[in-house]
XYZ file of C-alpha atoms in Angstrom:
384
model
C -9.651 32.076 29.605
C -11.359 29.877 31.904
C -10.643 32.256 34.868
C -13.560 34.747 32.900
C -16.957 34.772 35.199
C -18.932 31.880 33.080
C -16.373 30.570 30.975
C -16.166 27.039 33.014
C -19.494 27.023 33.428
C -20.894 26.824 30.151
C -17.823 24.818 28.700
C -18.284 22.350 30.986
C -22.442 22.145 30.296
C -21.900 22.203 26.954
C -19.569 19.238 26.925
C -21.906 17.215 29.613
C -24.825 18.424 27.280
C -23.025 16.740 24.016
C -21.863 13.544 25.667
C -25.027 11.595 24.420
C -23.161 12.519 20.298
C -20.315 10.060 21.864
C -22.690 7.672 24.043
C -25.563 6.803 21.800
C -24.474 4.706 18.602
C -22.500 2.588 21.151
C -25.311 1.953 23.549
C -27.431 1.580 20.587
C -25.406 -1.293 19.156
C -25.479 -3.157 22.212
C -28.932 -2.424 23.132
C -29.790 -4.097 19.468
C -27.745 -6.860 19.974
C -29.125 -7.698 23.528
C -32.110 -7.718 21.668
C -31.377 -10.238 18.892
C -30.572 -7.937 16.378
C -27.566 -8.235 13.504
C -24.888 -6.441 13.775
C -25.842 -4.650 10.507
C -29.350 -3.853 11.485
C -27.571 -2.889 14.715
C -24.897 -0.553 12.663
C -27.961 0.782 10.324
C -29.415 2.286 13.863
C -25.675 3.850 14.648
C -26.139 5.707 11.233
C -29.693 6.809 11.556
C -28.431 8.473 14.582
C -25.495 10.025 12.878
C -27.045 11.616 10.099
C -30.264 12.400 12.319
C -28.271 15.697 13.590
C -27.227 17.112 10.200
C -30.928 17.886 9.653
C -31.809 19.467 13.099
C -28.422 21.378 14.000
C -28.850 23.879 11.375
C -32.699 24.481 11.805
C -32.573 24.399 16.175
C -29.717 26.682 15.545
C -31.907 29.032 13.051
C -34.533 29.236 15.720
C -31.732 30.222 18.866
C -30.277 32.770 16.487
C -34.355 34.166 15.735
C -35.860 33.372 19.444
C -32.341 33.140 21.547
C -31.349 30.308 23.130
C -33.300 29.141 25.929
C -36.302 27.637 23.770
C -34.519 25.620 20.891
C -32.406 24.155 23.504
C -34.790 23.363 26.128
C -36.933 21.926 23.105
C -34.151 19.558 21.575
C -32.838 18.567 25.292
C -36.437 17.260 25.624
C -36.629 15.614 22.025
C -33.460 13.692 23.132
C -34.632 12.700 26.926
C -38.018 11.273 25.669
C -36.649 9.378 22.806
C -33.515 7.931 24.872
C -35.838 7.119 27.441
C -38.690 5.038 25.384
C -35.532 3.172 23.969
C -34.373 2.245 27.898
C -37.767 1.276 28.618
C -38.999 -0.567 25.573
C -36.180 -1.868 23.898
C -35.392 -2.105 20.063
C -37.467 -5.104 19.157
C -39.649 -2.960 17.544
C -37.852 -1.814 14.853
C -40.007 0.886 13.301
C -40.378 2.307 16.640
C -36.825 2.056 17.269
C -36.138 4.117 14.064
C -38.439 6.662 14.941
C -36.770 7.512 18.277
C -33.672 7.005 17.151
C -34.319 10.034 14.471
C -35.822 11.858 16.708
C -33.076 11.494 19.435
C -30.386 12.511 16.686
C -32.047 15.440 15.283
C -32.927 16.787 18.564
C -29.893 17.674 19.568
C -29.355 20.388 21.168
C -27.787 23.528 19.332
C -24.932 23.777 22.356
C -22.077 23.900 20.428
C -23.249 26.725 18.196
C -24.760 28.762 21.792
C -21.111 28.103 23.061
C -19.842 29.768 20.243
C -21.983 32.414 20.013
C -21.711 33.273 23.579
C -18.024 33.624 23.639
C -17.567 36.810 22.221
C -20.199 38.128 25.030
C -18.212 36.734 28.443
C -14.425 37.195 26.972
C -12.871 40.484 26.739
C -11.168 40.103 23.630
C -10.147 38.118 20.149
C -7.115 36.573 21.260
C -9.421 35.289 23.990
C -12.061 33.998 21.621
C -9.493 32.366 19.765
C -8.157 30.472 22.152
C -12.082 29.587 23.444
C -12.333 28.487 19.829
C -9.750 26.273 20.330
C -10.630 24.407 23.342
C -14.106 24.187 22.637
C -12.911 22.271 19.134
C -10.244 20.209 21.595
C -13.439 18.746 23.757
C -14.968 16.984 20.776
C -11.842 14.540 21.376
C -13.253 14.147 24.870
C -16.669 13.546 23.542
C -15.989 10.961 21.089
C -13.610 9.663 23.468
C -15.242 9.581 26.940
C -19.181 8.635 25.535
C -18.289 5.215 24.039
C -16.035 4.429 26.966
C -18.788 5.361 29.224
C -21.735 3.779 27.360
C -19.619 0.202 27.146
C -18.391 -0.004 30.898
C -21.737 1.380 31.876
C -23.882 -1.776 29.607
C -21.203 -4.328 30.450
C -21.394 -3.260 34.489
C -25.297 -2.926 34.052
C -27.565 -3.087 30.672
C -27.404 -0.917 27.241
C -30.850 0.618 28.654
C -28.396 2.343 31.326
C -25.667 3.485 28.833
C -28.899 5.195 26.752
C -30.649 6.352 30.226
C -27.210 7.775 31.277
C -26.838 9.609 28.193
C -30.690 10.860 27.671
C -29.848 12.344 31.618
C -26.538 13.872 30.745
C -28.456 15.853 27.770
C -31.018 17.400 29.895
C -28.585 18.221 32.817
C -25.906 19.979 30.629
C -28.714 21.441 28.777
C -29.984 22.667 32.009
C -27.368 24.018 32.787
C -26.176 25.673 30.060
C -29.554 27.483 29.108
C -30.082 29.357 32.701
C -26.353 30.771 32.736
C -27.247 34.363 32.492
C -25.246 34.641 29.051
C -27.107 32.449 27.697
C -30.748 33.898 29.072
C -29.711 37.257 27.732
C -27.709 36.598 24.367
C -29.960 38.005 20.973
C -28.427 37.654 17.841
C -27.739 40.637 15.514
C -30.746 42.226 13.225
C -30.824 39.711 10.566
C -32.519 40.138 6.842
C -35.262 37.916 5.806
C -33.531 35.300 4.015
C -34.165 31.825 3.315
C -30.739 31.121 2.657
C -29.263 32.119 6.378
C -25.918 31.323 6.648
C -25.540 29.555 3.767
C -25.457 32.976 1.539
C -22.465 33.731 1.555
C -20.958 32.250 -1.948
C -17.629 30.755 -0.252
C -19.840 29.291 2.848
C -20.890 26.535 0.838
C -16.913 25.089 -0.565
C -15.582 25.902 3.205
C -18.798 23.073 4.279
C -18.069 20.551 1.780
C -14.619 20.768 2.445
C -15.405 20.183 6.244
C -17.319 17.323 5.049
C -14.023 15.758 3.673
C -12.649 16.416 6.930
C -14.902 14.582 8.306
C -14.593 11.487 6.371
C -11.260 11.518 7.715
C -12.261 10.345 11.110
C -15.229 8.167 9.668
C -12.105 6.382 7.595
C -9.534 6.239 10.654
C -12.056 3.849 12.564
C -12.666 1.302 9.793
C -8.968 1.892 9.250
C -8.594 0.506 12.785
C -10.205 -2.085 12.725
C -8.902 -3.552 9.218
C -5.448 -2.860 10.726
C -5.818 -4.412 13.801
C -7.066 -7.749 11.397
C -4.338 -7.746 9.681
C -1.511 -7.687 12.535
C -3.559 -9.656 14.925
C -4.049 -6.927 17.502
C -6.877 -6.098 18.489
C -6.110 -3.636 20.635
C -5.187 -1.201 17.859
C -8.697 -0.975 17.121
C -9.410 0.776 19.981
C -5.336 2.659 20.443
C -5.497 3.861 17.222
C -8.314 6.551 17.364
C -7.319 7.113 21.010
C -3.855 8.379 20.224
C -5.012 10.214 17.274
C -7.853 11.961 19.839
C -5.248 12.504 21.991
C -2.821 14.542 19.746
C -5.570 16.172 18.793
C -6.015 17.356 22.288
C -2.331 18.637 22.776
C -2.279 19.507 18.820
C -4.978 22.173 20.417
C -3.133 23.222 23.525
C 0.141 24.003 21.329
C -2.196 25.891 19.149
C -3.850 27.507 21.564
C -0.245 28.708 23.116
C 1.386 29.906 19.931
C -1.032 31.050 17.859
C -0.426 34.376 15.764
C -1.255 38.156 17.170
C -3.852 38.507 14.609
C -7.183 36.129 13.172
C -5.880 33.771 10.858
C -6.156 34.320 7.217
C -7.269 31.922 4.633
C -3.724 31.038 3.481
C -3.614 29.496 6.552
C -6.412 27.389 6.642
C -5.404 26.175 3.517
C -1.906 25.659 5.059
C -2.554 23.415 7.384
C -5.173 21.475 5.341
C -2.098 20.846 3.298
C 0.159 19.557 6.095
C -2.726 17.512 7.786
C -3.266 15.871 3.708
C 0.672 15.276 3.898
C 0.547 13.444 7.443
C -1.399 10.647 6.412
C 1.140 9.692 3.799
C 3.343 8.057 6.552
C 0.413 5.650 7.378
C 0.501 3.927 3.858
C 3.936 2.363 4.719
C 3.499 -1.516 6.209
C 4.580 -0.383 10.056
C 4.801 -2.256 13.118
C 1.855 -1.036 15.357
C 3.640 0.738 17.591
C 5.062 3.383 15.069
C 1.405 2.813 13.531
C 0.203 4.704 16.240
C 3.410 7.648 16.287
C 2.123 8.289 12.981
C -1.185 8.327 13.692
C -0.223 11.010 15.606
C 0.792 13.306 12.886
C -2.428 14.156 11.075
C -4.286 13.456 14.748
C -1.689 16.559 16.444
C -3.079 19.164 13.554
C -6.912 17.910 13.509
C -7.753 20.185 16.091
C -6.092 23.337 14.501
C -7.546 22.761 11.258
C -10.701 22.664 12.985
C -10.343 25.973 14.487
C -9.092 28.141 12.063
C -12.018 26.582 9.903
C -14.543 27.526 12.523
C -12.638 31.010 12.563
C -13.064 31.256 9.315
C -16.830 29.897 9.198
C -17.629 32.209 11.764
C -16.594 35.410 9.988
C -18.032 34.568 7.062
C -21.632 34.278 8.627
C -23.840 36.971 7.886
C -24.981 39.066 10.907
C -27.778 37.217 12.984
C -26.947 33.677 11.769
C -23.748 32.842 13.922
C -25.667 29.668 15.848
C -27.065 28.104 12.336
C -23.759 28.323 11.050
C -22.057 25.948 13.191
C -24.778 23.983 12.957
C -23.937 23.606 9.795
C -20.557 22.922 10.661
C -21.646 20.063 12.715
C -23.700 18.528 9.904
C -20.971 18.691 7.627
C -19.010 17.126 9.839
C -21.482 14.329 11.106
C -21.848 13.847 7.435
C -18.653 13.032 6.172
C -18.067 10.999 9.039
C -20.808 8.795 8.300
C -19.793 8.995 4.244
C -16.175 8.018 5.339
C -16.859 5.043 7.760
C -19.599 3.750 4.772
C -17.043 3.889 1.839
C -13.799 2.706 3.794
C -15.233 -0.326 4.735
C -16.254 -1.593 1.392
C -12.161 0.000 0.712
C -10.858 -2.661 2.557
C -10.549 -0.246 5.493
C -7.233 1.054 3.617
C -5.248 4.249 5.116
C -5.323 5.681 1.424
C -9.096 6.652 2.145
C -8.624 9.572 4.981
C -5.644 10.438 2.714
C -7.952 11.048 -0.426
C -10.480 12.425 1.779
C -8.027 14.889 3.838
C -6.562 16.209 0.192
C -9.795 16.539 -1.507
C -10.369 19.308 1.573
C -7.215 20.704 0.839
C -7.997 20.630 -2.767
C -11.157 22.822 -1.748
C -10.113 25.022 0.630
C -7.027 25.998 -2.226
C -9.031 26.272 -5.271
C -12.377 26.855 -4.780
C -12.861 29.328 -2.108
C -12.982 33.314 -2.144
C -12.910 34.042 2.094
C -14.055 37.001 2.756
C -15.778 37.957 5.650
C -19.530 38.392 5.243
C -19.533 41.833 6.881
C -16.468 42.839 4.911
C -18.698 41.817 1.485
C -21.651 43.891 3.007
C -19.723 46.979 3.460
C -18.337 46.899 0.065
């Protein structure tokens, strides 16, 4: 796939563009903490910036799919840039400022991930190509969520928090950059879209797909309280840190194995709701009192099949957007997500940080995705 004339390219700028997602709560912590701050206030900061992109995804990605691409991302890369930049310079003692900035820097985001996805269909020559786009693209979120905090804490213990947030304000405009004068991306329209306030939320079964991605979410949000609490408990503290690494990292080969086996045709929505059901099923294992090291072979389990769920979700997201609204629709996907990872990380730590939350979580999505949902393709609804 990545042999295709611009495939690297904008893979590569979207990922640099994103790294601030994985970079900024850290930096933000530690830049609050330098300052005298609690660790709560400190935390409370981490979250603003969370949820801050669940309300500007979906509307930057409403304006790419109405004015292309160029504008909403050169407008959000700047949002980020300035904001990161006045918390470098000025610090967080200011706390109302701080808040401000650090909304502003979350909803600002740039819609990258949803121009990625739009844009594959437009450089790769067929589905089986986009497919397998669909799932690398969902494999370097791992690397995001993996790489930014790494980067941010060597980067403010080697120097200062202000060049962890510097570091990821330039990373943002140079993906950005990037990404937006790649001739794809200068060119790309969307389809002819009705007027309709709804966008991609029409669809009746886009809305139960979303909130069960939201569940999925809460997954992840659970797994790093769950971390923590475990590595308490067995007086290990570097499980904290292992335990959402391995799980990123089976997500990563989960993907590759997907990407090298997966069927002829688009998957169907059996088998989304299949593997819902199997990822629900691998967190049972981590309810059992293990040793850390087989803690972390079974956190492998649900982490190999997070990345396939993931894509066959987007898959199915994707088709069921109505023409013109592909980029808000994974924006939408992204706010679910950012959503229930900030609902899971809030409600397993008052849990006790128990494995039974990404378990309830994980089979509430199944629960959805089973149940609730009628998939059919928006264009296949319009036709009939």
């Amino acid at each position: 796939m990545l042999r295709h004339r611009y495939c690297s390219r904008l893979l590569i700028a979207s990922v640099t563009g994103r790294l601030s997602l994985g970079m900024a709560p850290v930096a933000l912590i530690l830049a609050a903490k330098a300052d005298g701050h609690s660790l709560a206030t400190a935390s409370i900061l981490a979250a603003l910036y969370g949820i801050a992109p669940a309300l500007g995804l979906p509307l930057l990605g409403r304006l790419a799919d109405h004015r292309g691409l160029p504008f909403p991302i050169y407008l959000g890369a700047g949002l980020v840039a300035t904001a990161l930049s006045v918390l470098a310079l000025a610090g967080t003692a200011n706390l109302p400022l701080t808040a401000v900035c650090v909304l502003l820097a979350g909803a600002g985001c740039p819609p990258l991930e949803g121009g990625l996805r739009s844009l594959w269909p437009t450089v790769l020559p067929d589905d089986a190509h986009v497919r397998t786009a669909y799932t690398l693209d969902s494999s370097t979120q791992e690397i995001v969520y993996v790489t930014g905090p790494a980067l941010a804490i060597a980067l403010a213990g080697a120097v200062s928090p202000a060049a962890a947030l510097t570091l990821a304000a330039a990373a943002t405009l140079a993906g950005s950059l990037a990404f937006a004068t790649a001739h794809p991306a200068r060119t790309w329209r969307a389809e002819a879209r009705s007027s309709d306030r709804l966008g991609a939320l029409r669809p009746p079964a886009m809305r139960p797909l979303l909130a069960a991605l939201v569940f999925l979410g809460a997954t992840i949000g659970a797994l790093d309280v769950a971390g923590i609490a475990t590595a308490e408990h067995q007086n290990a503290a570097w499980l904290a840190g292992a335990l959402p690494a391995t799980f990123s990292a089976a997500g990563i080969l989960g993907g590759i194995l997907f990407a090298r086996f997966q069927p002829a045709t688009a998957p169907r929505p059996r088998h989304l709701a299949l593997i819902a059901a199997l990822y629900a099923a691998c967190w049972l294992p981590l309810l059992a009192p293990l040793p850390a090291p087989l803690l972390l072979v079974a956190a492998m389990l649900p982490g190999a099949l997070f990345v396939p769920l993931l894509t066959v979700a987007s898959l199915t997201l994707t088709s069921l957007a109505p023409p013109g609204t592909s980029t808000e629709a994974v924006g939408w996907l992204s706010s679910a997500m950012r959503l229930g990872l900030a609902a899971g990380t809030a409600l397993a730590g008052p849990l006790g940080g128990h494995f039974a939350v990404p378990l309830l979580a994980a089979t509430l999505c199944t629960l959805l995705l089973s149940t609730r949902m009628s998939l059919r393709p928006a264009a296949a609804t319009a036709t009939a």
